[in-house]
Coordinates of C-alpha atoms in Angstrom, one line a residue:
X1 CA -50.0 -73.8 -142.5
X2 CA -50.0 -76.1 -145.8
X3 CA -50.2 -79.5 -145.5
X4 CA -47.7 -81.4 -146.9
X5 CA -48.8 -84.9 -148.7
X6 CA -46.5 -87.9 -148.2
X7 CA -44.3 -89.3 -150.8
X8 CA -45.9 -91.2 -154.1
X9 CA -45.2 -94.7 -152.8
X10 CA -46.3 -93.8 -148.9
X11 CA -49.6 -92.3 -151.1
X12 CA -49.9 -95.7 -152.5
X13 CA -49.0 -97.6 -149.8
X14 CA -52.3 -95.4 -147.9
X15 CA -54.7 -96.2 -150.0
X16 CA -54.1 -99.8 -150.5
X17 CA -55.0 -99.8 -146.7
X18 CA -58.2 -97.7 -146.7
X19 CA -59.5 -99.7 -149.7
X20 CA -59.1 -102.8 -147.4
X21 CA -60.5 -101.3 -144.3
X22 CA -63.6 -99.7 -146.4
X23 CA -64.1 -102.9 -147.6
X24 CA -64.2 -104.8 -144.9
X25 CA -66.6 -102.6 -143.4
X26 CA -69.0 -103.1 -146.1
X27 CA -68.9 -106.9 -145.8
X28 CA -69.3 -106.5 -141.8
X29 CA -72.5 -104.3 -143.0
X30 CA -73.7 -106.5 -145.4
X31 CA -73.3 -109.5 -143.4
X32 CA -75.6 -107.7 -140.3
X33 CA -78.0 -106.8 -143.1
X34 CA -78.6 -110.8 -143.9
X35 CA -78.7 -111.8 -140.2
X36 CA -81.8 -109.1 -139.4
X37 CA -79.9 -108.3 -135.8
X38 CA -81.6 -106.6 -133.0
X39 CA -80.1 -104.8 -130.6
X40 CA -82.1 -104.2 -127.0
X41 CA -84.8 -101.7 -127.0
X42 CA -83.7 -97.8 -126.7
X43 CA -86.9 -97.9 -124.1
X44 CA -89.7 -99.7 -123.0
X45 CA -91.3 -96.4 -122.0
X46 CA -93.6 -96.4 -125.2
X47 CA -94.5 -99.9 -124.9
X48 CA -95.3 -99.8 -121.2
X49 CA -97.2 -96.2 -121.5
X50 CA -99.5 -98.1 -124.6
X51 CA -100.6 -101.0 -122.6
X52 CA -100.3 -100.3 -118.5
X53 CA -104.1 -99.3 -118.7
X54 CA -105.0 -103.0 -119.7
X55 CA -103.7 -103.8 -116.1
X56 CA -105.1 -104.4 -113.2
X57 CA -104.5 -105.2 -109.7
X58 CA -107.2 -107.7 -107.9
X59 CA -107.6 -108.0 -104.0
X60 CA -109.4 -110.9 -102.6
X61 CA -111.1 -111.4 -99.4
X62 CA -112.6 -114.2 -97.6
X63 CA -113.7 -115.5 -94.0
X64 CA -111.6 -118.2 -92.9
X65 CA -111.5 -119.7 -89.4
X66 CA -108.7 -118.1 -87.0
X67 CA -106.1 -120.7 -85.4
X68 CA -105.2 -121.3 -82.2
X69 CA -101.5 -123.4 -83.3
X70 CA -99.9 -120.4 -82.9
X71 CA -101.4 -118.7 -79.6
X72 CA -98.4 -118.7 -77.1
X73 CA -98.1 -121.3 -74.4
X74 CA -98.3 -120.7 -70.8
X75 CA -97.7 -122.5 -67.7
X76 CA -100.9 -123.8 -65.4
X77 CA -101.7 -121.3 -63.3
X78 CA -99.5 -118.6 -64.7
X79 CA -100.9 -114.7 -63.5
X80 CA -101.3 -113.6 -67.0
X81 CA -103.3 -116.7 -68.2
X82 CA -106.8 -114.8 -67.9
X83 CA -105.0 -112.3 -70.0
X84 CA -104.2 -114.5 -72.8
X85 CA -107.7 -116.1 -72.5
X86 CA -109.3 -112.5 -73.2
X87 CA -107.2 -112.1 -75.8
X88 CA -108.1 -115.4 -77.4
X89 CA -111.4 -114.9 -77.3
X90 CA -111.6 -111.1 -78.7
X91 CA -109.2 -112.3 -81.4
X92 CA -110.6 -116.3 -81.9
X93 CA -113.3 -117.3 -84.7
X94 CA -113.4 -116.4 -88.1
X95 CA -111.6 -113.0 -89.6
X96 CA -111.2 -111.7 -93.4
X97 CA -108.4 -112.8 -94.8
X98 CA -107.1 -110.8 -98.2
X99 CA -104.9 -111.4 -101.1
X100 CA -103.3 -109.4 -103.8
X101 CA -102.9 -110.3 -107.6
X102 CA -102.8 -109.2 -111.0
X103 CA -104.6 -109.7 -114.0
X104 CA -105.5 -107.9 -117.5
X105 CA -108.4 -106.6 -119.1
X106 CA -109.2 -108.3 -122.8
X107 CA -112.3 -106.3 -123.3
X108 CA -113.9 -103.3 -123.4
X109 CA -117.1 -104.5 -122.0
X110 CA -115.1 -105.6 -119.0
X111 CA -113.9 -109.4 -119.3
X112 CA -110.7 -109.9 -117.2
X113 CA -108.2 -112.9 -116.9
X114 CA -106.1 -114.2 -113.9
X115 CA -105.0 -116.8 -112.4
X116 CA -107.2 -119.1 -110.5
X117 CA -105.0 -119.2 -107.3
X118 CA -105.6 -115.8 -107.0
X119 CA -108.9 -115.6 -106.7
X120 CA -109.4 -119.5 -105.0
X121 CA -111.9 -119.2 -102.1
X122 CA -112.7 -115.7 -102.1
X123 CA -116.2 -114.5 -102.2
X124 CA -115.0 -110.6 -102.6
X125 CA -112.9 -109.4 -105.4
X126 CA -111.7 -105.9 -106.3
X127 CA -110.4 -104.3 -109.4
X128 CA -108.2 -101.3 -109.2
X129 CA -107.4 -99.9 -112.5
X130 CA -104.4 -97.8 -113.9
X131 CA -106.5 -95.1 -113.6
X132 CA -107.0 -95.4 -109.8
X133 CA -111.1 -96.4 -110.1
X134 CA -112.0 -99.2 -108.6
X135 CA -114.7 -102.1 -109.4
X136 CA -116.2 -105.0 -107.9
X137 CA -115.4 -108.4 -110.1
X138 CA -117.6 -111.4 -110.2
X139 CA -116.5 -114.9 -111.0
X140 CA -117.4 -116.3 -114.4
X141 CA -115.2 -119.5 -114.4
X142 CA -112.0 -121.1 -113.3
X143 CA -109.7 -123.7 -115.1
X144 CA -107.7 -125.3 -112.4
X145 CA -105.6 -127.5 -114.3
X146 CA -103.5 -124.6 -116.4
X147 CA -104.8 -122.1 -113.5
X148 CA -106.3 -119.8 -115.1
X149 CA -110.0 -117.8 -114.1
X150 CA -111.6 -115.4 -116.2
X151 CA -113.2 -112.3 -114.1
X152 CA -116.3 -109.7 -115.3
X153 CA -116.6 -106.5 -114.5
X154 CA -119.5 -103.8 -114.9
X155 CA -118.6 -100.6 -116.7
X156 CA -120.1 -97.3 -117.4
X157 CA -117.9 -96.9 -120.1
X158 CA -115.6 -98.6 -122.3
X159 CA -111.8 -100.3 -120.6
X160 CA -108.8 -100.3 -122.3
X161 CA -108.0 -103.6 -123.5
X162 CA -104.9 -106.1 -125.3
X163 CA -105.1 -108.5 -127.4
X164 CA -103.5 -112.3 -127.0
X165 CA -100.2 -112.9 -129.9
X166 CA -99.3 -116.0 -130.8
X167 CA -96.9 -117.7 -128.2
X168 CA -95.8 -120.0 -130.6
X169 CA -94.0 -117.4 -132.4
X170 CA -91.8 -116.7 -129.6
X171 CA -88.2 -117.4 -129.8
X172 CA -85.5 -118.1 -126.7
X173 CA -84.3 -114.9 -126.4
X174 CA -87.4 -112.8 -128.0
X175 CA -87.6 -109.3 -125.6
X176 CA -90.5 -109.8 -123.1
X177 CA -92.2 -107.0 -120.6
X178 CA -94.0 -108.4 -117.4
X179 CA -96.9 -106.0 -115.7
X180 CA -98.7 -106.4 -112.6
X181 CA -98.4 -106.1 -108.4
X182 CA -95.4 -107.6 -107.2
X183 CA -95.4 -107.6 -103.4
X184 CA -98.3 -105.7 -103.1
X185 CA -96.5 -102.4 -104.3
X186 CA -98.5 -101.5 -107.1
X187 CA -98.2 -101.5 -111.1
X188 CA -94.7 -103.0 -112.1
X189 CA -92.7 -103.2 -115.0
X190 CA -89.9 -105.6 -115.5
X191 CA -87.8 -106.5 -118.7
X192 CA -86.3 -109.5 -119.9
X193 CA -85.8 -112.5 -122.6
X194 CA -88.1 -115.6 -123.2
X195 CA -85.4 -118.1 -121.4
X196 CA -87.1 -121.1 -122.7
X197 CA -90.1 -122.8 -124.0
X198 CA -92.6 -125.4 -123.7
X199 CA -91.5 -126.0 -119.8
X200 CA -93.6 -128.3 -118.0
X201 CA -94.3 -127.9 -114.2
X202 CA -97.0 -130.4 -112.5
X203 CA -100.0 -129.9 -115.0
X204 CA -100.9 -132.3 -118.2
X205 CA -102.0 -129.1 -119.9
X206 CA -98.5 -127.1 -119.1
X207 CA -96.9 -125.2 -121.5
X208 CA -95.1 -122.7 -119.9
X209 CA -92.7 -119.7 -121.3
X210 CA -89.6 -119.7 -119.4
X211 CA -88.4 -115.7 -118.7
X212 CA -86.1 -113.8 -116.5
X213 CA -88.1 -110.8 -116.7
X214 CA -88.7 -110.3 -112.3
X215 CA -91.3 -112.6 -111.5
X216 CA -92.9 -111.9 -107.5
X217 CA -95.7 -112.5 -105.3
X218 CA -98.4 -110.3 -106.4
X219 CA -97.4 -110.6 -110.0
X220 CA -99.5 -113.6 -110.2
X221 CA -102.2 -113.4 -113.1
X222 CA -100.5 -110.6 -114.8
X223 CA -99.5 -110.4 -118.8
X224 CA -96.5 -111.2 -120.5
X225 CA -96.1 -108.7 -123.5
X226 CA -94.0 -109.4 -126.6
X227 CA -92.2 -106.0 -128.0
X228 CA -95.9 -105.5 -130.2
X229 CA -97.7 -105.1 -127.1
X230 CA -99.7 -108.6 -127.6
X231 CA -100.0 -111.0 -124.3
X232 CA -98.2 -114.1 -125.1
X233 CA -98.4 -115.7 -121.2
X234 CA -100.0 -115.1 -118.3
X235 CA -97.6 -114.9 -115.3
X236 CA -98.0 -117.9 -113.2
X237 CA -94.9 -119.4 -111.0
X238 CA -91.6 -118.9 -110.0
X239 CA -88.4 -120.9 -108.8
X240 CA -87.3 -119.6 -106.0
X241 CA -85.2 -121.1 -102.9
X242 CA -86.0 -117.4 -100.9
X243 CA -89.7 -116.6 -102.4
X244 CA -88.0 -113.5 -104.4
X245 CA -87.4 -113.2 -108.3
X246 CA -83.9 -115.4 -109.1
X247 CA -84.6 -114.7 -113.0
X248 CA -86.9 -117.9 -113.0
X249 CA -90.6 -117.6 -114.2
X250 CA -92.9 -118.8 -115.8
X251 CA -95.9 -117.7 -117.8
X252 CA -98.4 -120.2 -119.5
X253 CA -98.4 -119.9 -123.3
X254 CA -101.5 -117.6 -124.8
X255 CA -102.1 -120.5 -126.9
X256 CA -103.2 -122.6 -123.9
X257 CA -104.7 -119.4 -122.2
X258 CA -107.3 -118.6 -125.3
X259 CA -108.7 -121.9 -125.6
X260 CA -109.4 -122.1 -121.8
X261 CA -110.9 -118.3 -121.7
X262 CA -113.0 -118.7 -125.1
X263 CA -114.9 -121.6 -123.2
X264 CA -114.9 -120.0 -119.7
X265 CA -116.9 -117.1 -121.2
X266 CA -118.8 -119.0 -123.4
X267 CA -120.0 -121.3 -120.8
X268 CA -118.4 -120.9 -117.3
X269 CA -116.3 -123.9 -118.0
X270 CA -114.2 -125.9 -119.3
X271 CA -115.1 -128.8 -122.3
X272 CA -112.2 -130.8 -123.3
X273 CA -112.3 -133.5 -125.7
X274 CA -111.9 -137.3 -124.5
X275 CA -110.0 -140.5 -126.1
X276 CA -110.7 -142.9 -123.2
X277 CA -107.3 -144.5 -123.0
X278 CA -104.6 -145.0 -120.5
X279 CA -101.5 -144.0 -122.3
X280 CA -97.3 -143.5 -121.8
X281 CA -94.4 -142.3 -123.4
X282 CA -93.0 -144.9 -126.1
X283 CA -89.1 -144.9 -124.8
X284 CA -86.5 -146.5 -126.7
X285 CA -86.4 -149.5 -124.8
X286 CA -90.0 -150.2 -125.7
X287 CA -89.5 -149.4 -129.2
X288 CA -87.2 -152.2 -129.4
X289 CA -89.4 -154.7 -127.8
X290 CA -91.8 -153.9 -130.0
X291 CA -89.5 -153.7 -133.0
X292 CA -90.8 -150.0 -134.1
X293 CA -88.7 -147.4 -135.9
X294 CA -88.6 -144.6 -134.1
X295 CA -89.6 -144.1 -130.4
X296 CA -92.6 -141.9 -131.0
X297 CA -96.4 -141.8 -130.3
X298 CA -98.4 -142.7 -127.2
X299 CA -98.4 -146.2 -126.4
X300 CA -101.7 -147.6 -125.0
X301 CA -101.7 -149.4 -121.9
X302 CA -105.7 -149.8 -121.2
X303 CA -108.8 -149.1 -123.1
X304 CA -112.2 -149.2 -120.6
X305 CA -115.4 -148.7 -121.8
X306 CA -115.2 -145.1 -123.7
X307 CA -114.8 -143.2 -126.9
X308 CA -111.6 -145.3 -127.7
X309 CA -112.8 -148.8 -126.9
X310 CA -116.1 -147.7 -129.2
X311 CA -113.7 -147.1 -131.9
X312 CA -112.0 -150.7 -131.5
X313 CA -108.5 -149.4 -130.1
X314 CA -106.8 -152.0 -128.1
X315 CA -104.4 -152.1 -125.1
X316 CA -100.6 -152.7 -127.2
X317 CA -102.1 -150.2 -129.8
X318 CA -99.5 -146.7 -130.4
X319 CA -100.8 -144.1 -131.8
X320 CA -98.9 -142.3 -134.5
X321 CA -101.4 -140.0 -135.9
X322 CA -104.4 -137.6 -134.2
X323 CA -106.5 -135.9 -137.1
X324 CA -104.0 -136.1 -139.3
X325 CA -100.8 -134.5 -137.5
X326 CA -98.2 -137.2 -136.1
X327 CA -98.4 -137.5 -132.3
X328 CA -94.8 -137.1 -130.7
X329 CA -95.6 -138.5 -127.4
X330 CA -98.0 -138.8 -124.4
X331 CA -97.9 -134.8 -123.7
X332 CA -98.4 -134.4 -127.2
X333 CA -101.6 -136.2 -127.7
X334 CA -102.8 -135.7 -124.3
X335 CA -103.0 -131.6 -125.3
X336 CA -104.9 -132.6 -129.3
X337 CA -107.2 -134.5 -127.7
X338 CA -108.2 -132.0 -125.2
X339 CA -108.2 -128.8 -127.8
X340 CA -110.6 -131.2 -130.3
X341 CA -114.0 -130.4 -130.1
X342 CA -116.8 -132.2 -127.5
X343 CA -118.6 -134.8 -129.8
X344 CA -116.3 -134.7 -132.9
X345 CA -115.6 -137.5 -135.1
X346 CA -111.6 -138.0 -135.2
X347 CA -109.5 -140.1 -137.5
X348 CA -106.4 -142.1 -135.5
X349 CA -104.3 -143.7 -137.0
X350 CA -102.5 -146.9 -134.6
X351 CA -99.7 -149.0 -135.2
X352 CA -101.3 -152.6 -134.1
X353 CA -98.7 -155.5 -134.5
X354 CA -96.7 -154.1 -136.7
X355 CA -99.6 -152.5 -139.3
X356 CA -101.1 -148.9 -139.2
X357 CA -105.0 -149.3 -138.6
X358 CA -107.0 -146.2 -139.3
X359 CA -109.9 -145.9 -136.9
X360 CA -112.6 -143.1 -136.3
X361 CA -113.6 -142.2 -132.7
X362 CA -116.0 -139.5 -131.4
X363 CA -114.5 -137.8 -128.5
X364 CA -116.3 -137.5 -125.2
X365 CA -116.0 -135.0 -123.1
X366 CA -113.4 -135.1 -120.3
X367 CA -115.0 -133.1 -117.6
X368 CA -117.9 -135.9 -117.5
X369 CA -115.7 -138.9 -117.4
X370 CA -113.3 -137.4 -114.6
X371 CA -116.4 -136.7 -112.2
X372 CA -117.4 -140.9 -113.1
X373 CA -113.6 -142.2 -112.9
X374 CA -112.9 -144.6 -110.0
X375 CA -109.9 -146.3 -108.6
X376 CA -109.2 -149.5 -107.0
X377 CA -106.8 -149.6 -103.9
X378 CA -104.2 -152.6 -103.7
X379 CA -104.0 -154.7 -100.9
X380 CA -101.4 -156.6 -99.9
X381 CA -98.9 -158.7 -102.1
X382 CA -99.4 -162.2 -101.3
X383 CA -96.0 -164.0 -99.9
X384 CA -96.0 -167.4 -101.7
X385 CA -92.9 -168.0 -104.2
X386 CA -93.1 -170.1 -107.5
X387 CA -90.3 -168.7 -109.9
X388 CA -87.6 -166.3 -110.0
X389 CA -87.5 -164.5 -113.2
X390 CA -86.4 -161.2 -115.0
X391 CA -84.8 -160.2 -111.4
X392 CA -88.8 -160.9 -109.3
X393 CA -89.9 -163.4 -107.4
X394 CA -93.5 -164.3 -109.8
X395 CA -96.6 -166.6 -108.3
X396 CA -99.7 -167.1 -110.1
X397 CA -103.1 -165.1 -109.2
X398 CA -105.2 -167.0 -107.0
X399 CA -108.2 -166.3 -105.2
X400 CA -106.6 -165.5 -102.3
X401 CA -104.2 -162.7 -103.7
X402 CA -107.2 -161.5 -106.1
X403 CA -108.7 -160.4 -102.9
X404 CA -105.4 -158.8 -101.4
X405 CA -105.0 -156.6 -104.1
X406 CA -108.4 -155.8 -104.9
X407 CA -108.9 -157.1 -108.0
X408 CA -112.1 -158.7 -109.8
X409 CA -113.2 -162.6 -110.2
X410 CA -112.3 -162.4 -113.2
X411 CA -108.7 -161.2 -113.4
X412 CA -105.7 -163.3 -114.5
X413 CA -101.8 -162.7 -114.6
X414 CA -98.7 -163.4 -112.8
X415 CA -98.2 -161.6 -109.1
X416 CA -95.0 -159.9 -108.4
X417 CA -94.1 -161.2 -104.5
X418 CA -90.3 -159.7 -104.8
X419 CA -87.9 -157.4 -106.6
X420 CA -84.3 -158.0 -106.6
X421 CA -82.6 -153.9 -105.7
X422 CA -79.9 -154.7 -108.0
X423 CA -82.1 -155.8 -110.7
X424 CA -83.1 -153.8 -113.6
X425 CA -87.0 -154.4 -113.2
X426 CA -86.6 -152.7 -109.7
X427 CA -85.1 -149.8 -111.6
X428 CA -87.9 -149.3 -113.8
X429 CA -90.2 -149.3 -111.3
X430 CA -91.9 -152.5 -110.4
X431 CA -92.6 -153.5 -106.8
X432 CA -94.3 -156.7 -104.4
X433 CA -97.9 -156.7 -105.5
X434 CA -97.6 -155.6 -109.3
X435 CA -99.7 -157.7 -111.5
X436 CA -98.1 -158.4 -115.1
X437 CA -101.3 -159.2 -117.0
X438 CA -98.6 -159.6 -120.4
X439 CA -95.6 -160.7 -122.4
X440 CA -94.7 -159.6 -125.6
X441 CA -98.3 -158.4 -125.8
X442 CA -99.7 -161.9 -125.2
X443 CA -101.4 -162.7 -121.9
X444 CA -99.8 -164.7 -119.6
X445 CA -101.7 -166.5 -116.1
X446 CA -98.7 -169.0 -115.7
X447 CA -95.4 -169.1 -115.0
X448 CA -94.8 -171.4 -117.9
X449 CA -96.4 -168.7 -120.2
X450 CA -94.0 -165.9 -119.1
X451 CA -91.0 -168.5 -119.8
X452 CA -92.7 -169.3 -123.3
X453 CA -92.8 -165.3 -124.1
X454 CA -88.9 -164.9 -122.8
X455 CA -87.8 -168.5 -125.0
X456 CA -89.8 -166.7 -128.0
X457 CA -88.6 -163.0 -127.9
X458 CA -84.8 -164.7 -127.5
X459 CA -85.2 -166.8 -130.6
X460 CA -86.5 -163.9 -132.3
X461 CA -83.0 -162.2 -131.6
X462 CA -84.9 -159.4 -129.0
X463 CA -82.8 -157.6 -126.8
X464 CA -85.6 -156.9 -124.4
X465 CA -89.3 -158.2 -123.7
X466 CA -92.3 -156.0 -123.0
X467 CA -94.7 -156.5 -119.9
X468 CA -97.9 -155.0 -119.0
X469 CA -97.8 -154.1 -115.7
X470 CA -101.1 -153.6 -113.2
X471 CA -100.8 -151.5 -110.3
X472 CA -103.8 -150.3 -108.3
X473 CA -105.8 -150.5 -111.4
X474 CA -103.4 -148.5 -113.4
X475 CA -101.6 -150.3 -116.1
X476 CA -98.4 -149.1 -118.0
X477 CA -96.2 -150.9 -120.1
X478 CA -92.3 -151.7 -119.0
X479 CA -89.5 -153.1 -121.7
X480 CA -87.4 -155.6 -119.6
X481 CA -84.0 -156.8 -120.8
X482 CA -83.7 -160.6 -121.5
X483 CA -81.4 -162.5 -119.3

């Protein structure tokens, strides 16, 4: 058969519309070609073959006292009561209790990391390995603040190992693998994105990696791989209403974890650097009492005696800078300070009054000042009323109410005795028995001062007025609007 070509013009007409479709299949080409697309892995079965003998499962045991809550009930002189007293005997008193967990290997001599709630309280713990041998693990140290524990085993020959990547490189919807022991049922693989970052939980040292990869009991301790086979988090926590996997995890960041584990195995605990302040977030509210810019830094609510009081920082102080990288907010500076070394001499830069101060403290270490700290307990608020201002009911301190709230001989300020509901100081937080110590970072023992501060800070065209607020001890900072 011969085939038979259309007509000139139909000819034409043709290839008019292949050009256009060849064309716009170079431009769809070219324009994947700038935007560097990935499309989801063929397989993970390369990836998970290269690093599955890094990880390891871990049982725990320990003695712990058997309860009783839980022993059935049975009437007073019931026939079977002597049975059930056997029973409770034979079975009463303490028993072994175990645990499974996961962790990873990051040396060939035998170093291992996992979680510290894995391993809380037990005084056994057993490594299996991928390969099916098994080895007793002793305890070198335990961070529990970003819970994690570094593990040592005893080898006759070299382990497989990984390495730690760089969380910070990792982008919301980067590919992730998790490893480890979910439910007890052995090594696990499980796929999935990086959901989120920098997710905070309960800890002041959180930074957490958000994935869906499956998450479960038992996977506690284990790795989180990017595609290059590097550990970027260590699996920590789920949300969960049922206990299962929902597609909510979280791993804390590798960039936390190597800090933590690089002092764990250099000295079976932790040394974090310390300012010596009392500190919270500068919110825009504050920020316009205090006429700043930008709401940003760590505003300074106390200074006892420390590193920070040393260096001449003062309660009002923010500061803006911690050697030499701007400090976005309380979580911010909170994490520099404890990465910076023990002993270290640090520049900080502080906005005092409208002027950045440059000051140079020498950090302490954190570890020592937490085992010194103490904290006052407040007593009762005392009842007597003297003026009604900013939505509270105000008296001045006396001797009496110094004693109620457990404060020193020497302490001055105005005493919250009541908090309008309605009012906006009782939405910020402040309750009967709150001391406010300041206003408009001045000090203020009378009710005439605090009226003083309010008549200044209007003619000053304010919108609000800052307090410094005393509770137990504590002291934070609250921006009131003026009435």
């Amino acid at each position: 058969m011969i085939l038979q070509l259309p007509q000139p013009d139909t000819r034409l007409r043709l290839m008019r519309l292949l050009g256009a479709s060849l064309l716009g299949v170079a431009l769809a080409l070219g324009s994947a070609g700038l935007t560097h697309a990935r499309g989801a892995p063929e397989s993970f079965a390369d990836l998970a073959q290269q690093i599955s003998p890094s990880v390891v499962n871990i049982t725990t045991s320990a003695v712990v006292e058997a309860s009783t809550d839980d022993m059935p009930r049975l009437p007073e002189g019931s026939p079977f009561q002597d049975f059930f007293d056997q029973f409770q005997n034979d079975e009463g008193g303490p028993r072994r209790s175990e645990a499974l967990g996961s962790g990873f290997v990051i040396s060939e001599d035998g170093y291992i990391v996992t979680n510290n709630h894995v391993i809380e309280g037990a005084d056994e713990i057993e490594i299996e390995f991928f390969s099916g041998d098994r080895l007793p693990a002793k305890l070198v140290g335990t961070d529990p603040k970003t819970d994690i524990a570094l593990l040592k085993v005893d080898s006759s020959k070299p382990l497989p190992f990984v390495n730690f990547g760089d969380s910070d490189l990792m982008r919301v919807g980067d590919w992730v693998v998790a490893m480890g022991n979910p439910l007890g049922q052995g090594f696990s693989v499980s796929a999935g994105i990086v959901s989120a970052r920098n997710r905070a939980l309960s800890g002041t040292y959180d930074d957490y990696i958000q994935t869906d990869a499956a998450i479960n009991k038992g996977n506690s301790g284990g790795p989180l791989f990017n595609m290059d086979g590097q550990v970027i988090g260590v699996n920590t926590a789920i949300l969960s209403p049922t206990g299962g996997s929902i597609g909510i995890g979280f791993s804390m960041a590798s960039n936390v974890v190597t800090k933590v584990v690089d002092q764990l195995r250099e000295f079976g605990e932790t040394r974090r650097g310390w300012l010596g302040v009392r500190i919270q977030d500068v919110t825009p509210d504050v920020a316009e009492a205090m006429n700043l810019a930008t709401a940003a830094g760590a505003l300074i609510t106390d200074v006892p005696d420390g590193p920070a009081k040393d260096a001449g920082m003062l309660a009002g102080d923010v500061i803006t800078m911690f050697d030499g990288k701007p400090i976005k907010d309380v979580r911010d500076l909170t994490r520099r300070v404890a990465d910076a070394p023990v002993g270290e001499a640090v520049r900080v830069e502080v906005l005092r009054e409208g002027k950045s101060e440059s000051l140079t403290v020498t950090l302490g270490r954190r570890e020592e000042a937490e085992a010194v700290e103490t904290s006052a307990k407040p007593g009762e608020a005392p009842a007597p009323k003297e003026a009604e201002l900013l939505g509270m009911t105000l008296a001045p301190l006396t001797a009496d109410s110094r004693k109620a709230l457990g404060l020193s001989a020497d302490a001055q300020g105005l005493v919250v005795t009541k908090v309008d509901a309605a009012s906006e100081a009782y939405g910020k937080g402040l309750r009967e028995g709150d001391l406010i110590t300041e206003a408009g970072q001045q000090k203020v023992q009378r009710i005439k001062d605090l009226e003083d501060r309010l008549a200044e800070a209007k003619e000053a065209g304010r919108k609000s007025i800052l307090l410094l607020i005393r509770r137990g001890g504590d002291p934070r900072f609250v921006a009131l609007p003026l009435e």
